Short mmCIF file of C-alpha atoms in Angstrom, two decimals:
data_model
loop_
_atom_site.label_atom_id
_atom_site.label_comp_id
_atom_site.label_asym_id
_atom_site.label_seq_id
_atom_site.Cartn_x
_atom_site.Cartn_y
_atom_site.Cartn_z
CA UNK W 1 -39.21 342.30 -44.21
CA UNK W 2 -40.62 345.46 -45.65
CA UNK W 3 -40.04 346.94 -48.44
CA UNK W 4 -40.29 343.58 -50.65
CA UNK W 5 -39.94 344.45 -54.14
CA UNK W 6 -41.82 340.69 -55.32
CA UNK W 7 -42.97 338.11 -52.48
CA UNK W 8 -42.85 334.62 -53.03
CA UNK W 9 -45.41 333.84 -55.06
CA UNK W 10 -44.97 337.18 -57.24
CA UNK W 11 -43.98 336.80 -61.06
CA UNK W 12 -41.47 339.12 -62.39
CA UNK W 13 -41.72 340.81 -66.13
CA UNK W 14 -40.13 338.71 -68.67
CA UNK W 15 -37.09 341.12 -68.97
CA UNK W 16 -36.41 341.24 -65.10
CA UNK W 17 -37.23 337.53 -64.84
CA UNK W 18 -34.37 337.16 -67.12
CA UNK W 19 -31.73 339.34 -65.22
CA UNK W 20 -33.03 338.78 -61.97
CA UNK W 21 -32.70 334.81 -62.47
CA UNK W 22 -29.27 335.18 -64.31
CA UNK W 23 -27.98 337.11 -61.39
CA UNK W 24 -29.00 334.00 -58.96
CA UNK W 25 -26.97 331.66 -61.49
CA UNK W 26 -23.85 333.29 -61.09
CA UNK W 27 -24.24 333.88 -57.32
CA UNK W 28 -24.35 330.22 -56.84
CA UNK W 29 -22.13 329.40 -59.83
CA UNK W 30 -18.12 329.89 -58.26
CA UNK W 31 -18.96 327.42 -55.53
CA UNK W 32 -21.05 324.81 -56.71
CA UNK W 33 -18.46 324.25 -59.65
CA UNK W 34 -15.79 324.34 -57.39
CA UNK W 35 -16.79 321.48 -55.21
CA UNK W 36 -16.21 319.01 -58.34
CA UNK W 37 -13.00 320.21 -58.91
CA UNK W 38 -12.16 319.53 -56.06
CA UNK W 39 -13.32 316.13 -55.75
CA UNK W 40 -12.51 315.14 -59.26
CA UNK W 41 -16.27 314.79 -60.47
CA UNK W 42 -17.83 316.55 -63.91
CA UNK W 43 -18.05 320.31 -63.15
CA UNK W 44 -20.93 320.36 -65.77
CA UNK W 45 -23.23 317.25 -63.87
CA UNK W 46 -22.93 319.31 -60.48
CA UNK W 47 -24.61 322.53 -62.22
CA UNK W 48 -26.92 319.98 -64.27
CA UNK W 49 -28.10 318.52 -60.65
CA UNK W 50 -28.08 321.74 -58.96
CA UNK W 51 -30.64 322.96 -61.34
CA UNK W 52 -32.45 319.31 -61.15
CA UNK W 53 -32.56 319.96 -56.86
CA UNK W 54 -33.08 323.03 -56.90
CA UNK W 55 -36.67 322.28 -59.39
CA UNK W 56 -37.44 319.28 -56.97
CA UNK W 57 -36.85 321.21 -53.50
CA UNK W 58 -39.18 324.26 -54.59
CA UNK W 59 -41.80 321.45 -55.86
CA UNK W 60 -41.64 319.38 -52.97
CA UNK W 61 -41.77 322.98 -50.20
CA UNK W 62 -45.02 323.47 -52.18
CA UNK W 63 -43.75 326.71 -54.25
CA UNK W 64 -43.15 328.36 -50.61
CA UNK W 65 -38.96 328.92 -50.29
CA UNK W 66 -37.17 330.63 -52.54
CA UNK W 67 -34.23 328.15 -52.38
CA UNK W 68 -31.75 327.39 -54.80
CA UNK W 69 -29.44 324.38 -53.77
CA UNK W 70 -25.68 324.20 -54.78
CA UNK W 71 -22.70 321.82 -53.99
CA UNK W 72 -22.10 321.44 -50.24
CA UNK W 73 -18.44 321.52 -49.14
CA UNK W 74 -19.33 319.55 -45.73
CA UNK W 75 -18.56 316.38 -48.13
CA UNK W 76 -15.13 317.40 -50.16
CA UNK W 77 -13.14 315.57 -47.44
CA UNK W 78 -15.83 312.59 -46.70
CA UNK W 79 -16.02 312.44 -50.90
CA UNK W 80 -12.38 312.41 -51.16
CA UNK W 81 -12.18 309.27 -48.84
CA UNK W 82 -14.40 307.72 -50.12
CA UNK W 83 -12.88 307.50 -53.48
CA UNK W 84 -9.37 306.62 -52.54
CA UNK W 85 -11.03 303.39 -50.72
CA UNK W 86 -13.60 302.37 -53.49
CA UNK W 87 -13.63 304.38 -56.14
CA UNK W 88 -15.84 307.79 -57.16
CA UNK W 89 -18.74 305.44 -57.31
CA UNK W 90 -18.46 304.84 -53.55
CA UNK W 91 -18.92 308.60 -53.09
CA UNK W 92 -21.84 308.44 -55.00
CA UNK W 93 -23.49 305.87 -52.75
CA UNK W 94 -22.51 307.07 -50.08
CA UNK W 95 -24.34 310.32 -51.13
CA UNK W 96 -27.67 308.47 -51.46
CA UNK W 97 -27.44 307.00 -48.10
CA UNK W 98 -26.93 310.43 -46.72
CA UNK W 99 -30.18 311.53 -48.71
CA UNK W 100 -31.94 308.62 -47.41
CA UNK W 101 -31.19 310.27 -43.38
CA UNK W 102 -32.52 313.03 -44.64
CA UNK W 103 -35.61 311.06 -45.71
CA UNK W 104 -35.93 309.28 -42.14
CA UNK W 105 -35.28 312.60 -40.51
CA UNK W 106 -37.99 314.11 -42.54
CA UNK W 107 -40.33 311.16 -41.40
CA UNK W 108 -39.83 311.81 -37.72
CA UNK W 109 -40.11 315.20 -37.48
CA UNK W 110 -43.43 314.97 -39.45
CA UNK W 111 -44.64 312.60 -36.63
CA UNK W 112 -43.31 313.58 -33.96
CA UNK W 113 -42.83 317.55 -34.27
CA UNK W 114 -39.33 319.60 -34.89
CA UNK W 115 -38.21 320.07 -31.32
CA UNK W 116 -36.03 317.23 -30.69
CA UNK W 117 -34.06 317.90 -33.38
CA UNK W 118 -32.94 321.56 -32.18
CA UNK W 119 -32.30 319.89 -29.01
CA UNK W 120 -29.52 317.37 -30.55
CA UNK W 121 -28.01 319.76 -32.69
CA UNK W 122 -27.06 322.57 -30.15
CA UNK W 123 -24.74 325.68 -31.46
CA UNK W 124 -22.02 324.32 -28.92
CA UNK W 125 -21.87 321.09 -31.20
CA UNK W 126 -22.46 322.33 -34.81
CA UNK W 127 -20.30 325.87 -34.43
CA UNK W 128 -16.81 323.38 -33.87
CA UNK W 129 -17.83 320.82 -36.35
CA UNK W 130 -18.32 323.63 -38.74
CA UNK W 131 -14.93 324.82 -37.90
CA UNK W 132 -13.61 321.35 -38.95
CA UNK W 133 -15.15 321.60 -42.04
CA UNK W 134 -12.71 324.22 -43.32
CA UNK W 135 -9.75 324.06 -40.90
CA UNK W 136 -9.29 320.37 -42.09
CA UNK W 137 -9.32 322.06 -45.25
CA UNK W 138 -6.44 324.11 -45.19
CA UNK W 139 -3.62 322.24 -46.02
CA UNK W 140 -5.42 321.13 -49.31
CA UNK W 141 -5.81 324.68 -50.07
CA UNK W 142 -2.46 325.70 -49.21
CA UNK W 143 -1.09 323.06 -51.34
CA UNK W 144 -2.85 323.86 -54.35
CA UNK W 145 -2.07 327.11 -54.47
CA UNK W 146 2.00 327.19 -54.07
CA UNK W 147 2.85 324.09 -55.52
CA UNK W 148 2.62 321.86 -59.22
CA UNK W 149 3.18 318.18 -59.92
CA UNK W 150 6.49 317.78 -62.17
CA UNK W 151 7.40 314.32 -63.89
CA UNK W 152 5.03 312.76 -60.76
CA UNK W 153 6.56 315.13 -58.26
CA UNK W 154 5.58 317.84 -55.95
CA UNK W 155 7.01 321.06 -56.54
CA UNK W 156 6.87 324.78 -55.29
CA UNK W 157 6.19 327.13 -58.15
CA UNK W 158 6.20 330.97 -57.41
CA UNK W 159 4.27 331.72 -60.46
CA UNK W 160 1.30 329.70 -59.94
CA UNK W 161 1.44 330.93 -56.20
CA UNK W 162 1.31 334.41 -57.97
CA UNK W 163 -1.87 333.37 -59.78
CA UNK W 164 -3.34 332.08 -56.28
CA UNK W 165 -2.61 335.60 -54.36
CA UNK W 166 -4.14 337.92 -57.41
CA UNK W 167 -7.28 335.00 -57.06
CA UNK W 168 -7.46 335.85 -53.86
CA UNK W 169 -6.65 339.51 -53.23
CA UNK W 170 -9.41 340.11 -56.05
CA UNK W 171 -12.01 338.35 -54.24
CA UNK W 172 -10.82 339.87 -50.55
CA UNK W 173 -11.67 343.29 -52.69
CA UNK W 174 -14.66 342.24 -53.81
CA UNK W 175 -16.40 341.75 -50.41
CA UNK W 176 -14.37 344.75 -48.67
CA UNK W 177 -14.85 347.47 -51.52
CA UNK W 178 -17.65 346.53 -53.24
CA UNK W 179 -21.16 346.44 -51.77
CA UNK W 180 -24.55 344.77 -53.36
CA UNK W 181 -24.54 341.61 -55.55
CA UNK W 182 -20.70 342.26 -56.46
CA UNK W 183 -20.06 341.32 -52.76
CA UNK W 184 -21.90 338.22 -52.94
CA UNK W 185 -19.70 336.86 -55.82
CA UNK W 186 -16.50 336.76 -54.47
CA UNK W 187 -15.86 333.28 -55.63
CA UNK W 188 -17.33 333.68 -59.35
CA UNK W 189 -15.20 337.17 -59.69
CA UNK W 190 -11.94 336.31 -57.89
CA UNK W 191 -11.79 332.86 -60.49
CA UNK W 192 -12.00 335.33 -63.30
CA UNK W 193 -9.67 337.80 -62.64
CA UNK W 194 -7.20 334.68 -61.74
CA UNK W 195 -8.08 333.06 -64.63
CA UNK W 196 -7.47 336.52 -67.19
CA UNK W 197 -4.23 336.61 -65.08
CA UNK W 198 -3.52 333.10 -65.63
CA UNK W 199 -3.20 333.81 -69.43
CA UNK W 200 -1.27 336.59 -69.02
CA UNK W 201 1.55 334.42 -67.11
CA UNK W 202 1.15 331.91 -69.74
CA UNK W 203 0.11 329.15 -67.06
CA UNK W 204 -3.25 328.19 -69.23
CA UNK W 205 -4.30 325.48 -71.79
CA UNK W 206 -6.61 326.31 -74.25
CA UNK W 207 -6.70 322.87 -76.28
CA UNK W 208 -9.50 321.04 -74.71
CA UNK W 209 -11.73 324.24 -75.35
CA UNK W 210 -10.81 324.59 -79.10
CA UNK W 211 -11.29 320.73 -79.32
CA UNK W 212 -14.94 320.98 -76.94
CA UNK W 213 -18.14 321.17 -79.16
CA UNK W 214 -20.65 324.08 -78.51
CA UNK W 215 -23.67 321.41 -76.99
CA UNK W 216 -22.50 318.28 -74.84
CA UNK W 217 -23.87 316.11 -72.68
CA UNK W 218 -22.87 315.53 -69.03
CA UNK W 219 -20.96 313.05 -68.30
CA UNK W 220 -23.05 311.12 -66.10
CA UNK W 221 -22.08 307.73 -63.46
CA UNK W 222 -25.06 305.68 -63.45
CA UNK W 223 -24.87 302.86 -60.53
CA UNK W 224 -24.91 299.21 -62.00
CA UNK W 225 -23.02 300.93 -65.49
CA UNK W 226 -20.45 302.90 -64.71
CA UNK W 227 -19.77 301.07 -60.76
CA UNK W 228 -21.02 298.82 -58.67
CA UNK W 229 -23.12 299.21 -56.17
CA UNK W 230 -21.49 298.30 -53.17
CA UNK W 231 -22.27 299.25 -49.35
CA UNK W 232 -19.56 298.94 -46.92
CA UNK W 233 -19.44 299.72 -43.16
CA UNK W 234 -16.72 302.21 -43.42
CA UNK W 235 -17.99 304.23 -46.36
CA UNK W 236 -21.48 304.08 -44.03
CA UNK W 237 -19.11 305.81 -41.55
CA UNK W 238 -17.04 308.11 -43.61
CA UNK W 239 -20.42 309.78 -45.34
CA UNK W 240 -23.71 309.18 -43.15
CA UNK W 241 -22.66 311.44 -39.99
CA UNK W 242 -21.56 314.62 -41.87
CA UNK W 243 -25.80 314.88 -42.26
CA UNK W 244 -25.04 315.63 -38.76
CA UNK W 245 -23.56 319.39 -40.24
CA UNK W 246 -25.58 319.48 -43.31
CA UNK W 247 -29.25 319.20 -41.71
CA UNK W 248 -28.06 321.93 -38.93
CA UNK W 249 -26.75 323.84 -42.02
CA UNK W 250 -30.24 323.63 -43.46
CA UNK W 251 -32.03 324.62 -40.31
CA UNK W 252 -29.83 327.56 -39.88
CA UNK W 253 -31.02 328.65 -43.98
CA UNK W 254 -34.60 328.18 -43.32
CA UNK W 255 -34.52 330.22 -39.83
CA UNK W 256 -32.64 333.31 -41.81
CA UNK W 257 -34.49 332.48 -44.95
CA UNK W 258 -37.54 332.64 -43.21
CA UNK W 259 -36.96 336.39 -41.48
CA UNK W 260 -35.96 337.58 -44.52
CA UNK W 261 -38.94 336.78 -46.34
CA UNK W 262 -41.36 337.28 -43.23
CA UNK W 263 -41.99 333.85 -42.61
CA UNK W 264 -41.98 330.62 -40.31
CA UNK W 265 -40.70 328.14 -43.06
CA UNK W 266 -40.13 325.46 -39.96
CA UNK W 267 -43.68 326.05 -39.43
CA UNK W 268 -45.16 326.13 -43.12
CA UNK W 269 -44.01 324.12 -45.26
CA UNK W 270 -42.70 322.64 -42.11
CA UNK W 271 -39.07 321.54 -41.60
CA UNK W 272 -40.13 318.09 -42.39
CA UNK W 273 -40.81 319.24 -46.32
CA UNK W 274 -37.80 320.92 -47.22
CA UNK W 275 -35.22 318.87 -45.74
CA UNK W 276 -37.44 316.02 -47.87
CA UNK W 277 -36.42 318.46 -50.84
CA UNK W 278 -32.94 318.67 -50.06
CA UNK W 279 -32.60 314.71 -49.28
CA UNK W 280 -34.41 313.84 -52.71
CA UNK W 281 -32.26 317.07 -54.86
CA UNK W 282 -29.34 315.07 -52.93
CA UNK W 283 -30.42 311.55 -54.13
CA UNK W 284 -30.79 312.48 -57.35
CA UNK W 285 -27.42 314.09 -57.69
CA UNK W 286 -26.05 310.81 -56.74
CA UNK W 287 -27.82 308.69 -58.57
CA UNK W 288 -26.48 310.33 -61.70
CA UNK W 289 -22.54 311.27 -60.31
CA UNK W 290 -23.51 314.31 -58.88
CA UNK W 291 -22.18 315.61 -55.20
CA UNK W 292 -24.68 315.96 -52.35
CA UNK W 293 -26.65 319.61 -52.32
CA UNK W 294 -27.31 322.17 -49.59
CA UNK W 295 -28.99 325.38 -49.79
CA UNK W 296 -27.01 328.73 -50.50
CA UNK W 297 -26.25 331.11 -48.16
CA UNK W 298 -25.27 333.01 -51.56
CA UNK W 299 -28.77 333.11 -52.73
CA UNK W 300 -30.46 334.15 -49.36
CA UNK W 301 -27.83 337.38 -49.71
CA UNK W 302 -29.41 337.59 -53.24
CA UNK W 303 -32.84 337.84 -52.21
CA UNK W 304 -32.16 340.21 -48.85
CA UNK W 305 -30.33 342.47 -51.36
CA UNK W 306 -32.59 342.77 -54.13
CA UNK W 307 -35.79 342.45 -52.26
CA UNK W 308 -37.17 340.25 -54.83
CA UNK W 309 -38.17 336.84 -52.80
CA UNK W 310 -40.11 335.20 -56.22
CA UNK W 311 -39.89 331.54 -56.61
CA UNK W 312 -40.28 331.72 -59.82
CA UNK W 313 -36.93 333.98 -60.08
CA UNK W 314 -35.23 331.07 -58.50
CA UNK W 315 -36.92 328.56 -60.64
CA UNK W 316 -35.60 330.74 -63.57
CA UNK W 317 -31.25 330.05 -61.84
CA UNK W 318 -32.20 326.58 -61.85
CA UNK W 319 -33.73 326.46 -65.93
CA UNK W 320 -30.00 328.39 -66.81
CA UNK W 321 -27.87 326.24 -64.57
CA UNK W 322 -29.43 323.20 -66.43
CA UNK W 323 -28.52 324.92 -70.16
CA UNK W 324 -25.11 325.61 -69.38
CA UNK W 325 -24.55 322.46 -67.89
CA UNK W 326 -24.91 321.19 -71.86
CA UNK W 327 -22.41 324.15 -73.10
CA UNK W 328 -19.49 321.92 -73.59
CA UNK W 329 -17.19 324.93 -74.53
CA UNK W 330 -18.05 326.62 -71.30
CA UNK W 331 -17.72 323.53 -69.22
CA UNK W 332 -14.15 322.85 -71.08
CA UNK W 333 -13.41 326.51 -70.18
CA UNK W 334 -13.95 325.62 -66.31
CA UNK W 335 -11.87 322.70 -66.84
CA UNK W 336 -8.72 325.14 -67.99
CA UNK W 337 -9.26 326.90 -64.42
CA UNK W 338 -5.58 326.18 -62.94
CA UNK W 339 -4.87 324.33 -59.67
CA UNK W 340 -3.46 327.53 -58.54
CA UNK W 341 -6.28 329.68 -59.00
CA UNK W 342 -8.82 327.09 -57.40
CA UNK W 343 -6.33 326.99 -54.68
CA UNK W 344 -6.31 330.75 -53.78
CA UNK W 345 -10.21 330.90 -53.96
CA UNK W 346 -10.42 327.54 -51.33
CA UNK W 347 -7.68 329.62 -49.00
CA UNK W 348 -10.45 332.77 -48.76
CA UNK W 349 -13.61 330.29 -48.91
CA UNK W 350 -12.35 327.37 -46.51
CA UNK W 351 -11.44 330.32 -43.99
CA UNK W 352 -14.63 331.74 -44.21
CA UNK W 353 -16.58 328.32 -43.58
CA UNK W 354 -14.21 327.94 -40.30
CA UNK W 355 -15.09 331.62 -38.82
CA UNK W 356 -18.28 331.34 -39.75
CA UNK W 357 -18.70 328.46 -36.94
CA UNK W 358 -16.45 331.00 -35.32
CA UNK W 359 -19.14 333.57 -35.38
CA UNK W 360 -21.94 330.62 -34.04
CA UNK W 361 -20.20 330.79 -31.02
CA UNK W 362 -20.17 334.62 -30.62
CA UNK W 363 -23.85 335.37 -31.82
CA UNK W 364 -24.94 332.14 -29.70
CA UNK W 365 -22.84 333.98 -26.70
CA UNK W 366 -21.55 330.25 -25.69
CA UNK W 367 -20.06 330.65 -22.61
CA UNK W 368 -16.21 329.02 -22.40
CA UNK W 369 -16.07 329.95 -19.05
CA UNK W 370 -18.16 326.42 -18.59
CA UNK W 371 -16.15 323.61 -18.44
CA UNK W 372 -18.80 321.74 -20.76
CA UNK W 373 -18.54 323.96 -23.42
CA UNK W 374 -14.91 323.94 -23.49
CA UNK W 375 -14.74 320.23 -23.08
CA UNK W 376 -17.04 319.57 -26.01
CA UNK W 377 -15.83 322.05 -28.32
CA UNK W 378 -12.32 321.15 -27.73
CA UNK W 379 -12.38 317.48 -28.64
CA UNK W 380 -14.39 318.02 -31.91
CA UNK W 381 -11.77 320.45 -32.98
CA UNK W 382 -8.98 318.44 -31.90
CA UNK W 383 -10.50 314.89 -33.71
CA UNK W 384 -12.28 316.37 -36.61
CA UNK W 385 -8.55 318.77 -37.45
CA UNK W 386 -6.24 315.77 -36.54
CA UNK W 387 -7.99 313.49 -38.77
CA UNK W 388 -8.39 310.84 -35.74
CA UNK W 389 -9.45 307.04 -36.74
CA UNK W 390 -11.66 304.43 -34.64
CA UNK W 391 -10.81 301.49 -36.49
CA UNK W 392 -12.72 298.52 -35.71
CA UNK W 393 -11.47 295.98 -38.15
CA UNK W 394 -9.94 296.19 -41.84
CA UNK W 395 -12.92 296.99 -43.35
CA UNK W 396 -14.72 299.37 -40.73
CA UNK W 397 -13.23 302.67 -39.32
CA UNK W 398 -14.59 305.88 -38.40
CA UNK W 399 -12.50 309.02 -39.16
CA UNK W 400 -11.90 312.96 -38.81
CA UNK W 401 -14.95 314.58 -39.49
CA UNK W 402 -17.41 312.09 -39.51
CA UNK W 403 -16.14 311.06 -36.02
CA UNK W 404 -15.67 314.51 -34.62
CA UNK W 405 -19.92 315.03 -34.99
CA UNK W 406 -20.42 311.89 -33.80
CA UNK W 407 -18.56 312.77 -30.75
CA UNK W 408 -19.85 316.14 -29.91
CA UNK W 409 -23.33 314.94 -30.32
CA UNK W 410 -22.47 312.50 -27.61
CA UNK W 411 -20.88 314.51 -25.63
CA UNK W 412 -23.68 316.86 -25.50
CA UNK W 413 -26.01 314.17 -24.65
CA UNK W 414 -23.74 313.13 -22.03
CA UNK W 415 -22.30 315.50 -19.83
CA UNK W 416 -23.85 317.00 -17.04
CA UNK W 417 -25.03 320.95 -16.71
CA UNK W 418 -26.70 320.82 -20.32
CA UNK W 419 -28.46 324.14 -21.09
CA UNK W 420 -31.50 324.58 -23.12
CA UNK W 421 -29.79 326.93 -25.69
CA UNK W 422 -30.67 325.55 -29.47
CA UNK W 423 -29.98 326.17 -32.97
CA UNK W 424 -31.81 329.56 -33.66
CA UNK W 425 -31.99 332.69 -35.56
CA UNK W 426 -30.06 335.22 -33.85
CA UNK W 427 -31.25 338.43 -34.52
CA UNK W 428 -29.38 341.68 -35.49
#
C-alpha cells in the first residue's frame, strides 16, 4: 500500500512507540474483555494471554505480521457448553485440543502446500457458519440487556434496558459519525459511555474496586490444580469443529492483512507459520484459563488507518495488555461493567459478526440462484440457529454450531456442480 508511514520491520520513536502501541491496546481491548464476561472466565487472564499470543504469534511468523491476537467469539457458545457439562475446566481443554488442529493443520499444509485447504473451506460454507456465530447469539444478547435476576428470578427491568440502548446508540455513533481510530472502537467507547451512564442511574457497585489492590495477579486455572484433566467425546465435539470457522477466519486476516501491508503472508511466512502462532497463543491461553485467540480485524483497521505496519508497535499492545492485566483496580473496574451494558454492546457486535458472513456472500457474488448454494447455506443456518443435536449415546452428542460446520463442509464435498470459487481477498 503506498504511502506507509513505518513498514514492518520499521521502529517507531520512543514517544510514538508509546501512543502508537497504546492506541492498538484499546482497539483490541472492548472485545477481548468481553468474551470472558461472557463466558464467566477472569477478564484480567484473557488480556494477560492476549498479550502472551500475541508475543508468541509475531515470534513464531518470524517478526513478519503485524498481528495482535484477542478473544475469539466463534467459542462463547461452544465455551458455554462446555462448562454446563464439565465444568470451566472442560472449556479449557477443549481449547487445547482445538490448538492442537491448528498444530496438525499447520503440519499438512507445510508438506503438502496451502491449496487444499481453500478448497474445503469455500465462502458458500464459512459465510453461513459465520452467520451462526452471531445469530445463535442473539437471544443471549437480548436477554442481557432488558432483563435482571431477582431473589433467583428473571425479570424485565426498563432501567437497565435504558443503560443497554445509550451502550448501544453511543457505539452506533461512533462508527456512523466518527471516522479514524474513534470508528474502530466502538466496543471500548460504547462500554464507557454505558458505564458513566450506569452511575448516573445508580445501577453500579463500586465495592469490589475500593476493596481491589492497585497490583494483582491473574487468577489463573492450571490443569491437574484447579480441574482435572478429562477428555470426553462430546466436549471433542462441542469444541474441535468450530476450528472449522476460526482457521477460515485466520485465512481471511492474513489475505487482507497481507494487501494492506503489500504482502503475500500465505506465501512468506507461509500459512503454515502463523496459524502455528495462533494454535500455540491458543494453547497457552488454555493451559493457564484463558479463552482460545484469533487475530483482530480491529487491529488490521488500526494499521490501514494509521499507515504504521511496525511489529514492534504491535509488540508494544501486547507489553501493555500484559501490565494491565496485573492492575487489580482496573480489572475490578471491568468487573462493575453491568449485565445491561455488556448486553447492549453484544446486540451491535453479535449483529455485526452475522452480516459480516452476510457480506461474504455478496463480495464472493455466491449465486442463490443454484440450487447447491441454497441447499448448503440453508441447512447450516437452519442447524447451527436451531441449536440441532446428533446424539449418539449419553455421553457423545454433536450440537448447533459445531454440527452446522461439520455439515456444510460435507455438503460441499458432496453435492454435485461444485465450483472452484475459494476463500480469497476480494478486492475493492
Amino acid at each position: 500500500m503506498d504511502g506507509k508511514v513505518l513498514d514492518v520491520h520499521e521502529k517507531p520513536t520512543a514517544g510514538k512507540w508509546l501512543t502508537l502501541s497504546m492506541q492498538h491496546m484499546f482497539a483490541m481491548f472492548g472485545a477481548t474483555i468481553l468474551v470472558p464476561q461472557l463466558v464467566g472466565l477472569s477478564p484480567a487472564i484473557a488480556l494477560l494471554t492476549s498479550g502472551i499470543a500475541t508475543i508468541i504469534f509475531i515470534i513464531v511468523t518470524r517478526f513478519q505480521v503485524p498481528a495482535y491476537l484477542g478473544s475469539s467469539f466463534a467459542f462463547i457458545i461452544p465455551i458455554q457448553i462446555a462448562t454446563v457439562s464439565g465444568g470451566v475446566g472442560s472449556a479449557m481443554i477443549g481449547s487445547m485440543f482445538v490448538a492442537l488442529v491448528y498444530a496438525i493443520v499447520s503440519l499438512i499444509i507445510w508438506k503438502t502446500g496451502y491449496e487444499w485447504i481453500m478448497k474445503i473451506l469455500p465462502p458458500i460454507v464459512v459465510a453461513p457458519v459465520i452467520m451462526v456465530i452471531g445469530l445463535a447469539l442473539a437471544p443471549t444478547a437480548v436477554g442481557m440487556a432488558s432483563t435482571i435476576q431477582v431473589e433467583g428470578e428473571t425479570v424485565y427491568s426498563l432501567l437497565h434496558f435504558s443503560a443497554a440502548l445509550v451502550t448501544l446508540i453511543s457505539a452506533i455513533i461512533c462508527i456512523m459519525f466518527f471516522r479514524g481510530v474513534v470508528s474502530l472502537m466502538p466496543i471500548l467507547i460504547g462500554i464507557i459511555v454505558g458505564y458513566i451512564y450506569s452511575s448516573f442511574i445508580g445501577i453500579l457497585d463500586f465495592t469490589a474496586v475500593k476493596e481491589a489492590k492497585w497490583f494483582a495477579f491473574p487468577e489463573m486455572l492450571i490443569p491437574g490444580v484447579d480441574y482435572e484433566f478429562v477428555v470426553t467425546p462430546t466436549l471433542l465435539a462441542v469444541m474441535v469443529p468450530i476450528a472449522i470457522v476460526t482457521i477460515s477466519e485466520h485465512i481471511g486476516h492474513q489475505l487482507v492483512l497481507g494487501r494492506i501491508v503489500d504482502r503475500d503472508y500465505i506465501q512468506n511466512p507461509g500459512l503454515n507459520r502463523s496459524l502455528l502462532g495462533d494454535g500455540i497463543g491458543t494453547l497457552i491461553s488454555g493451559l493457564v484459563g484463558g479463552p482460545p485467540k484469533t487475530t483482530y480485524g480491529e487491529n488490521i483497521g488500526v494499521l490501514a488507518i494509521t499507515r504504521v505496519y511496525s511489529v514492534y508497535v504491535i509488540l508494544g499492545a501486547a507489553v501493555f495488555a500484559i501490565i494491565f492485566s496485573f492492575l487489580g483496580k482496573v480489572m475490578a473496574m471491568i468487573a462493575t461493567i453491568p449485565t445491561a451494558v455488556l448486553g447492549g454492546i453484544s446486540i451491535l457486535l453479535f449483529g455485526i459478526i452475522a452480516s459480516s458472513g452476510l457480506r461474504m456472500f455478496v463480495d464472493h457474488n455466491i449465486d442463490f440462484g443454484k440450487q447447491r448454494n441454497l441447499v448448503i447455506a440453508s441447512v447450516i443456518l437452519v442447524i447451527g440457529i436451531g441449536g440441532a443435536t446428533v446424539k449418539f449415546s449419553e455421553t457423545f452428542s454433536i450440537e448447533g454450531m459445531a454440527l452446522a460446520a461439520i455439515v456444510g463442509v460435507l455438503l460441499n464435498l458432496l453435492l454435485p456442480g461444485k465450483d472452484e470459487q475459494k476463500l480469497t481477498d476480494v478486492k475493492d
